[in-house]
Short mmCIF file of C-alpha atoms in Angstrom, two decimals:
data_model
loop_
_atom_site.label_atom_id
_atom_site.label_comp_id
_atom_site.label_asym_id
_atom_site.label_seq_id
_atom_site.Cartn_x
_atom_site.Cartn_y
_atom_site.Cartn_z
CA UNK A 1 -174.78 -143.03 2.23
CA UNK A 2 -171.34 -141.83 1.69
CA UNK A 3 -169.29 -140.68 4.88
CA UNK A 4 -165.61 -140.24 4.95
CA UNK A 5 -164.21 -141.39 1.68
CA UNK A 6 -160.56 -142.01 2.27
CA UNK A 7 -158.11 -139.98 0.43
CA UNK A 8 -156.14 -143.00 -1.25
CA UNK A 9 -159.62 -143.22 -3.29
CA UNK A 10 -158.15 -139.53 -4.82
CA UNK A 11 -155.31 -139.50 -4.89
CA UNK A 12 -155.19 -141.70 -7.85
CA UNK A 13 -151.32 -143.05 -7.64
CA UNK A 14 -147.98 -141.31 -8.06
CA UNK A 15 -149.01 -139.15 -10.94
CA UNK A 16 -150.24 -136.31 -7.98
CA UNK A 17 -147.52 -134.21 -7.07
CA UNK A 18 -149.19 -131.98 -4.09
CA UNK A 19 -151.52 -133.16 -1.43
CA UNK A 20 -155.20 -133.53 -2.28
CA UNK A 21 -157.31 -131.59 0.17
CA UNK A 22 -160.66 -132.04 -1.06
CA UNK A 23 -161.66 -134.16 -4.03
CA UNK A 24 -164.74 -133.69 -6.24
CA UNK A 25 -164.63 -136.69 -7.93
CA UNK A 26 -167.93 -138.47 -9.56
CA UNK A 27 -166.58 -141.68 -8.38
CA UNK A 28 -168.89 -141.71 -5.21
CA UNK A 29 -171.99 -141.36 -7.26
CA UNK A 30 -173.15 -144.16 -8.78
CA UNK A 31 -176.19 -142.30 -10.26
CA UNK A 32 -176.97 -139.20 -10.28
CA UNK A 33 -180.50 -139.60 -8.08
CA UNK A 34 -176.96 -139.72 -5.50
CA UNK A 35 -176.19 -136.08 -5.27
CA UNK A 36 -180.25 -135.89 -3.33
CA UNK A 37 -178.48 -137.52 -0.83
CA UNK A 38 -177.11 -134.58 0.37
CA UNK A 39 -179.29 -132.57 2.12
CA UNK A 40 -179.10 -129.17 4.89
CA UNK A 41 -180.04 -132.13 7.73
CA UNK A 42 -177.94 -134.43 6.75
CA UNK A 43 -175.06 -132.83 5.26
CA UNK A 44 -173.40 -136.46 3.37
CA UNK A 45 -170.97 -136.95 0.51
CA UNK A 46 -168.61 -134.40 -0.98
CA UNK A 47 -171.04 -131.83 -2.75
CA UNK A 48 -174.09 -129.19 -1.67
CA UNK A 49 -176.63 -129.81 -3.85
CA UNK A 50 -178.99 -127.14 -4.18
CA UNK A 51 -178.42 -124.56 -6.56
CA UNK A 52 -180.70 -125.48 -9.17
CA UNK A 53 -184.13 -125.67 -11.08
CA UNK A 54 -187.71 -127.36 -9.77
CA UNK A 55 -187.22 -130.36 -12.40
CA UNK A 56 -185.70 -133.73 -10.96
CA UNK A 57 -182.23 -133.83 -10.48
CA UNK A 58 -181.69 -136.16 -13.92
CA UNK A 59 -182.90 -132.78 -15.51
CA UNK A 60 -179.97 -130.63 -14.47
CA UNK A 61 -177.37 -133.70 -14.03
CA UNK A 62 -176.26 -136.22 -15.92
CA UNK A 63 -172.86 -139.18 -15.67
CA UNK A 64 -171.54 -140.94 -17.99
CA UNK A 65 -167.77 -141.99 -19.40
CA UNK A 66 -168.79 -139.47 -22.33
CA UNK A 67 -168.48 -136.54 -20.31
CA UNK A 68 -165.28 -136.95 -18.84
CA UNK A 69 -161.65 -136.00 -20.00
CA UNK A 70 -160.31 -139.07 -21.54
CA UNK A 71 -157.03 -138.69 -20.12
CA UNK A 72 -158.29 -138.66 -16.72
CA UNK A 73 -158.68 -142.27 -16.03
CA UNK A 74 -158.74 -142.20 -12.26
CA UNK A 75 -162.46 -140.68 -13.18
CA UNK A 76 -165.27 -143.29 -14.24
CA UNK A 77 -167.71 -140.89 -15.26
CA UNK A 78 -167.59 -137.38 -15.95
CA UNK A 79 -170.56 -134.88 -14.98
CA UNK A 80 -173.04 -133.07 -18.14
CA UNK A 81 -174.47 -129.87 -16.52
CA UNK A 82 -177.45 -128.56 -17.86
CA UNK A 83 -178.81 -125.13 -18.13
CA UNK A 84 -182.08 -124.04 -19.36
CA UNK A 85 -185.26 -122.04 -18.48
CA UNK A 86 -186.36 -124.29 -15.79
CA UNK A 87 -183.04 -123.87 -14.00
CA UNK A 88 -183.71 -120.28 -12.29
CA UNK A 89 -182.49 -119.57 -9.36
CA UNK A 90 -184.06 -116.68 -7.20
CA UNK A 91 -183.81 -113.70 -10.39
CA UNK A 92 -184.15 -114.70 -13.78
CA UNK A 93 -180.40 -116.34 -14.19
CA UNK A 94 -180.24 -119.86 -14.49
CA UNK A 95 -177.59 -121.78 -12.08
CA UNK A 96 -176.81 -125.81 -12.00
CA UNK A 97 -174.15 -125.51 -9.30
CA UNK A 98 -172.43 -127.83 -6.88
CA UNK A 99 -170.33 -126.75 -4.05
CA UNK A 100 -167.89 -128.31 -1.98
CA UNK A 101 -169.25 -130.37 1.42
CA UNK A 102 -166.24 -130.35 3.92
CA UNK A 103 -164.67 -129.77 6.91
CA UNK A 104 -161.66 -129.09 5.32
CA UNK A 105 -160.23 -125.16 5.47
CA UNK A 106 -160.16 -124.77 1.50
CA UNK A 107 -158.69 -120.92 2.08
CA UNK A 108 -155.74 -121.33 3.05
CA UNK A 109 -151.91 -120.97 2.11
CA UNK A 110 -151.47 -121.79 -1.34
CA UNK A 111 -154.03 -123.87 -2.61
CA UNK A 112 -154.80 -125.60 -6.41
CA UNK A 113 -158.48 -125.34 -7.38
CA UNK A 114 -158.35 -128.34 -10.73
CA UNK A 115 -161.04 -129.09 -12.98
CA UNK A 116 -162.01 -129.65 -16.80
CA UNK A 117 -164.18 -128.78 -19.17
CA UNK A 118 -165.35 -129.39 -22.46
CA UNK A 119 -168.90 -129.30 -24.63
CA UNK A 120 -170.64 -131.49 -26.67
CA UNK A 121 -168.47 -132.85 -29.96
CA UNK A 122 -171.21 -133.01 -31.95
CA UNK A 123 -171.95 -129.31 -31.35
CA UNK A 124 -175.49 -131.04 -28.97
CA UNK A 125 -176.80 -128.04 -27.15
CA UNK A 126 -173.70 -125.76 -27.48
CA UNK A 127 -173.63 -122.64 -25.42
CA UNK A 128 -174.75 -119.38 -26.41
CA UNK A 129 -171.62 -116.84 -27.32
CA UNK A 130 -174.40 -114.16 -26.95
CA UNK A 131 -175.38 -114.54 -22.96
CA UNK A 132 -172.99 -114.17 -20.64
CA UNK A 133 -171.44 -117.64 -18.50
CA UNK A 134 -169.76 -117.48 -15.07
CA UNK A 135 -168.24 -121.04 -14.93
CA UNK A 136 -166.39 -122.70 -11.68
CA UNK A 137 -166.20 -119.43 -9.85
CA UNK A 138 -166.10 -118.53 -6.43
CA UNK A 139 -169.23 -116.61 -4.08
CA UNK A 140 -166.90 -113.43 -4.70
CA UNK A 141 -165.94 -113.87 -8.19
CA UNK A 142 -162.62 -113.35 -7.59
CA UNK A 143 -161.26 -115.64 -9.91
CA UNK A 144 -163.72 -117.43 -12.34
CA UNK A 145 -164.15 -118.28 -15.75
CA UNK A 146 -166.31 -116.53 -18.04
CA UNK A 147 -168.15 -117.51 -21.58
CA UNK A 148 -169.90 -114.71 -23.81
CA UNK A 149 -168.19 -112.17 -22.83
CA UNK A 150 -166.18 -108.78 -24.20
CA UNK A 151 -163.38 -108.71 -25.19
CA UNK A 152 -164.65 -112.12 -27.35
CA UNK A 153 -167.09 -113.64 -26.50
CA UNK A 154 -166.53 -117.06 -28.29
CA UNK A 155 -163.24 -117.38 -26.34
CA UNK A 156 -163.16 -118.96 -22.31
CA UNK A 157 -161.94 -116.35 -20.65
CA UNK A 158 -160.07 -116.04 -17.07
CA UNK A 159 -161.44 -113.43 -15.44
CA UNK A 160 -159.87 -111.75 -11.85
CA UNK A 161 -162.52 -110.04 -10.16
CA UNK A 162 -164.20 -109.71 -13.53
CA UNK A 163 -161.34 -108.30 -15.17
CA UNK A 164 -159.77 -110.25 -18.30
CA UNK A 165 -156.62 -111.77 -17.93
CA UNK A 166 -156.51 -114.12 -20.57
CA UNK A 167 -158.33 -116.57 -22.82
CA UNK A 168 -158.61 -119.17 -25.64
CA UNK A 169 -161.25 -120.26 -28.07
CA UNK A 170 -163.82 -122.60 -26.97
CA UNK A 171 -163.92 -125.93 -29.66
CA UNK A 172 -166.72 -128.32 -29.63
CA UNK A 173 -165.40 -131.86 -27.94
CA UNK A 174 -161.47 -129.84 -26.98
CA UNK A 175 -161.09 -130.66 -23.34
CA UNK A 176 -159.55 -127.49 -21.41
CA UNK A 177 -157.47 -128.48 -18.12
CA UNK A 178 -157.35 -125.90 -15.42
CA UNK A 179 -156.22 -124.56 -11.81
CA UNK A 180 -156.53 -122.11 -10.20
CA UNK A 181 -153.06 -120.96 -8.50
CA UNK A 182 -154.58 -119.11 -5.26
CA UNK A 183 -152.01 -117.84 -2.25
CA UNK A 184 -154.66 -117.04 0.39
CA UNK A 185 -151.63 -115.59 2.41
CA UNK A 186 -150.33 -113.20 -0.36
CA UNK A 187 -153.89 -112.56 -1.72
CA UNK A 188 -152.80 -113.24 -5.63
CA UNK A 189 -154.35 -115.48 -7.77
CA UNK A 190 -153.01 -117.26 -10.95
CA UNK A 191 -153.95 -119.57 -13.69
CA UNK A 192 -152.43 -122.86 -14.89
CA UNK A 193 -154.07 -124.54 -17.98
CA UNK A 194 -153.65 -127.65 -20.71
CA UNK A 195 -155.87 -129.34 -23.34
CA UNK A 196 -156.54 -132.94 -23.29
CA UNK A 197 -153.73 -134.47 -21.84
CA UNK A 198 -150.77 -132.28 -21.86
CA UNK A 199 -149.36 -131.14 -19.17
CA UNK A 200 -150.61 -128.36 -17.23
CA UNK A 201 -148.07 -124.93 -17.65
CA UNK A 202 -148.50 -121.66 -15.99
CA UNK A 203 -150.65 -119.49 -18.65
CA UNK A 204 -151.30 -116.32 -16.07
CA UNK A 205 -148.98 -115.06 -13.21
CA UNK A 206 -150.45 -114.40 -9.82
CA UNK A 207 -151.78 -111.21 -9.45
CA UNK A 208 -152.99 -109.50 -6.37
CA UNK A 209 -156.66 -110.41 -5.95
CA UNK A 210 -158.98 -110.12 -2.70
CA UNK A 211 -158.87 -114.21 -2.36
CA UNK A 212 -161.22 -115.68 0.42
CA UNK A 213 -163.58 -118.37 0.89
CA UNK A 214 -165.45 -120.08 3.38
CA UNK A 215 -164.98 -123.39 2.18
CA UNK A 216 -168.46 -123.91 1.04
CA UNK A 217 -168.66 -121.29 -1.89
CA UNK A 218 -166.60 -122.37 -4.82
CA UNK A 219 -169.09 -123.23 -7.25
CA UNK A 220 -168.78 -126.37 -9.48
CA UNK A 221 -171.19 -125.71 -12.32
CA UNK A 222 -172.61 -122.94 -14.97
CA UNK A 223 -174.51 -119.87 -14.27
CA UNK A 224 -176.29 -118.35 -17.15
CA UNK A 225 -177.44 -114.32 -16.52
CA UNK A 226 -180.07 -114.08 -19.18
CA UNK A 227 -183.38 -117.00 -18.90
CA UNK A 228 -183.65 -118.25 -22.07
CA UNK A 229 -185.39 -121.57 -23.34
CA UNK A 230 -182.18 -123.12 -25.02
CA UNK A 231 -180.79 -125.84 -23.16
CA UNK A 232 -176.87 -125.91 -23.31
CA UNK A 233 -174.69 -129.29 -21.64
CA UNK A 234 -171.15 -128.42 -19.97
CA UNK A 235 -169.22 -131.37 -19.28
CA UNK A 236 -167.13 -131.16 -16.25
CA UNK A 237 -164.27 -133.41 -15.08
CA UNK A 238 -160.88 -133.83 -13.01
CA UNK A 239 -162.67 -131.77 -10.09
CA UNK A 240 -159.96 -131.57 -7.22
CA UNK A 241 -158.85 -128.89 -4.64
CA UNK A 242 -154.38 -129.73 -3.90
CA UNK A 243 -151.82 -128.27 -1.35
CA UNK A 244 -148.79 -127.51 -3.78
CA UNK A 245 -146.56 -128.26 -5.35
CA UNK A 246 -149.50 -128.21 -8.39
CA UNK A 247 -149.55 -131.34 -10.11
CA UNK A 248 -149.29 -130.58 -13.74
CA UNK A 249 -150.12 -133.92 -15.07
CA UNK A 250 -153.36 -134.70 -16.35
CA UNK A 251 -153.95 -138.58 -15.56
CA UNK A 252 -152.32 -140.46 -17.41
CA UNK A 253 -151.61 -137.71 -19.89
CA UNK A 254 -153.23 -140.13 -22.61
CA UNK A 255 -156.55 -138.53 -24.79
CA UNK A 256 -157.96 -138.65 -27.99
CA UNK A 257 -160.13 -136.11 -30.23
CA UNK A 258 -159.30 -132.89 -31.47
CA UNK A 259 -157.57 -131.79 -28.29
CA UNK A 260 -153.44 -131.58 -28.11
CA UNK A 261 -151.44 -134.55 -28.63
CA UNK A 262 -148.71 -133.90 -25.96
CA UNK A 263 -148.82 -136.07 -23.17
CA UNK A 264 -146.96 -137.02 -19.76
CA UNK A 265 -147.28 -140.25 -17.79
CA UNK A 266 -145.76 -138.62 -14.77
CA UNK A 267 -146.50 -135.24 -12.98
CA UNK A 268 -144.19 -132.52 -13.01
CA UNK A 269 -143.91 -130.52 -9.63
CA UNK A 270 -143.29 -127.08 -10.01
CA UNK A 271 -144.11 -124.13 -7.31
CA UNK A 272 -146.01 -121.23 -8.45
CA UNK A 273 -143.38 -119.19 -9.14
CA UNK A 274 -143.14 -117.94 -12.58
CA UNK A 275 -140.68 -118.91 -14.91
CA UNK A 276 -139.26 -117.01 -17.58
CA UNK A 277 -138.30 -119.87 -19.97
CA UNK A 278 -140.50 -119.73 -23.03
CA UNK A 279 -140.71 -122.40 -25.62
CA UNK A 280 -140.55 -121.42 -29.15
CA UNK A 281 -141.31 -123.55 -32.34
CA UNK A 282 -138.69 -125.71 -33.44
CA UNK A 283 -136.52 -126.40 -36.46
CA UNK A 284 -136.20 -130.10 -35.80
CA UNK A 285 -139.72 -131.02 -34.62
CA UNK A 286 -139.70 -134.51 -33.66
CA UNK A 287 -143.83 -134.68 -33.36
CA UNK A 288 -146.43 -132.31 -34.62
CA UNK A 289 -148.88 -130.50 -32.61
CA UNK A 290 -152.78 -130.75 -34.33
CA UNK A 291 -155.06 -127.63 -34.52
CA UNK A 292 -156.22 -126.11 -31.02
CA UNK A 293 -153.33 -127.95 -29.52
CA UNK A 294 -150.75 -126.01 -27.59
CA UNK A 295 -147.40 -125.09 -29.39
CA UNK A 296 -145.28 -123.07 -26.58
CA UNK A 297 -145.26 -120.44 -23.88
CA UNK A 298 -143.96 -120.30 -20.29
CA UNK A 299 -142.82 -123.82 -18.69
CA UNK A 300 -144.38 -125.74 -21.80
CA UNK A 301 -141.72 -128.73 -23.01
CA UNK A 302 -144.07 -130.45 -25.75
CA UNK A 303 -143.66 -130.31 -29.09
CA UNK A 304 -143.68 -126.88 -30.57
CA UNK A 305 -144.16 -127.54 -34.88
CA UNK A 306 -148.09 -127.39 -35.78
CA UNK A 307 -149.65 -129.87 -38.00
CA UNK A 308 -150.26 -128.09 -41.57
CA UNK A 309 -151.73 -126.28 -42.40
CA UNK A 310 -151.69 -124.64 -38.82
CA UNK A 311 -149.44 -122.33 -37.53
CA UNK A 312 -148.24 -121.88 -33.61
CA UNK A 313 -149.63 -118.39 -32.65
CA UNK A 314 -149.49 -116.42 -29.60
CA UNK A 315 -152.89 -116.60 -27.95
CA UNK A 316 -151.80 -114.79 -24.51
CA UNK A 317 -147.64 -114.40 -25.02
CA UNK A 318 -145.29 -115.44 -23.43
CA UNK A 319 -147.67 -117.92 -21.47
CA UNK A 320 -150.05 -119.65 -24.21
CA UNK A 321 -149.04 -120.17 -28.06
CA UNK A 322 -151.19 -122.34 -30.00
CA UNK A 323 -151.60 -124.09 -33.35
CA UNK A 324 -154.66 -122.29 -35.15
#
C-alpha cells in the first residue's frame, strides 16, 4: 500500500542540514495493523517486519502522539515497543525489531543513523536495570546502545563493539536524541546526542570500529537476553538515516517535561570532526538548565547554570556535563 514515498515527505523543511537517505518515519502508518503490510513477497513500505513474538502485531506495536519526542513535530505519532515473554525470537531472548526496507546503500561514506528514545513518564512498564538491553543496534553490534549493563546498569550506555564508551542515566518520560556518526570509508564510529529539544553535540569521537552493513540489518527496536514475564514499553521516535553534514537540530527544538530546556529553531551543520571547544558553566547565566538537562561539553552553546538545587557535572568530560 505504500510504494515510493517521496523524500520532501522527510525531509521536514529547512531545519535538516544533510541529505536524508532513508527515513523511518511513522508517518506512513496510519495504524499499526500497517507494518503486516510488509511482507518477504511483497517487500512494501519502509520497514521489515518480522522480528517478533506469535501475538498480533497490536501486541508488540503500538502509535500514538504520546510516544513521540515532542519537539519533533514533523512526526505525528511516535512508536511504543513492547517486550515480554511472548516476544521470543528463535532462543529464549525476546526481540520487537524493525529494520530498514530499501534500495538505498545505507553503508556508505559517512552516514548519520538518528533516532529517540524515551520510557513511560509514569514509570508504566519500565525496563528492567537487571537484564541486559541491546537497543537500535546493528546485525554486528558494532555500535549499539545498551541498558542493564556493567559498568551501571541504570545508565544508557554507547557501546562500540560491546565496549563502553560512554553513558547517561535513563529518567522516566526524559527524551534522549541520538546519531550515530559512522565513516564506512575510515571504519570509525562516533556518537552525537541531546535531550528533548536541544541541539544535538558530539558526546563521543569516532573511533576505529569494523563498520558494515548490508542495508537491511540496523535494527529499530529492543532486544531483551533473558525471557522474563514483565512487559516493558520503549518509545521510539525521530527515526532517520542522513548524508552529512549531521543535522543537529531536533525539530523544532521546542519540548516539554523533565527533559532540557535548550532549544534551536534552526539546525546547525557541523562535520564530524571533533572540536575542542568545551563549554563551561557560566557566571552570568542568562537561563537555567533543569535537572537531567545538559549543562556543557564539546560543541554545546546552551545555557550552562543548573536550576537549584542541581549542579552541572561531568557525566563523560569534555563531551557531556549535566545538571544532576
Amino acid at each position: 500500500m505504500f510504494g515510493q514515498v517521496s523524500l520532501a515527505v522527510f525531509l521536514f523543511g529547512s531545519a535538516y542540514a544533510g541529505t536524508t537517505i532513508w527515513s523511518g518515519s511513522f508517518n506512513p502508518f496510519p495504524t499499526v495493523s500497517a507494518f503486516d503490510d510488509w511482507s518477504w513477497a511483497d517487500e512494501v513500505g519502509t520497514y521489515q517486519w518480522y522480528i517478533h513474538g506469535t501475538e498480533p502485531t497490536s501486541h508488540y506495536l503500538a502509535l500514538s502522539p504520546s510516544y513521540k519526542n515532542p519537539a519533533d513535530t514533523a512526526e505525528t505519532n511516535g512508536l511504543m515497543v513492547t517486550i515480554d515473554s511472548t516476544a521470543e525470537w528463535n532462543s529464549d531472548m525476546e526481540r520487537t525489531e524493525l529494520i530498514p526496507q530499501t534500495t538505498e546503500n545505507l553503508g556508505t561514506g559517512n552516514l548519520f543513523y538518528h533516532f529517540s528514545l524515551s520510557t513511560d513518564p509514569a514509570g508504566l512498564n519500565v525496563p528492567d536495570s537487571t537484564l541486559e538491553h541491546q537497543i537500535l543496534f546493528f546485525e554486528s553490534h558494532f555500535t549499539e546502545i545498551k541498558y542493564g549493563v556493567a559498568p551501571t546498569p541504570t545508565d544508557l550506555q554507547w557501546m562500540v563493539s560491546s565496549q563502553f564508551q560512554w553513558g547517561t542515566p535513563l529518567v522516566p518520560g526524559t527524551w534522549y536524541n541520538f546519531a550515530y556518526d559512522i565513516d564506512f570509508t575510515a571504519q570509525t564510529v562516533g556518537l552525537w546526542f541531546s535531550t528533548g529539544g536541544s541541539p544535538l553535540t558530539q558526546v563521543a569521537n569516532n573511533i576505529a570500529a569494523p563498520t558494515s552493513t548490508n542495508s537491511e540489518d540496523f535494527h529499530v527496536g529492543v532486544l531483551r537476553i533473558v525471557n522474563t514475564p514483565a512487559p516493558e514499553n520503549w518509545y521510539i521516535s525521530g527515526v532517520y538515516i542522513e548524508n552529512g553534514p549531521i543535522t543537529t537540530a531536533i525539530g523544532s527544538g521546542n519540548s516539554t517535561g523533565s527533559s532540557s530546556s535548550s532549544s534551536s529553531s534552526s539546525a546547525t551543520s557541523v562535520t564530524s570532526t571533533p572540536t575542542t571547544t568545551i563549554s563551561t558553566p557560566s557566571s552570568t547565566p542568562t537561563a537555567t538548565v533543569p535537572e537531567y538537562g545538559q549543562c556543557g561539553g564539546t560543541g554545546y552553546t546552551g545555557p550552562t547554570a543548573c536550576a537549584s538545587p542541581f549542579t552541572c557535572t561531568a557525566i563523560s568530560a569534555p563531551y557531556y556535563y549535566q545538571c544532576l
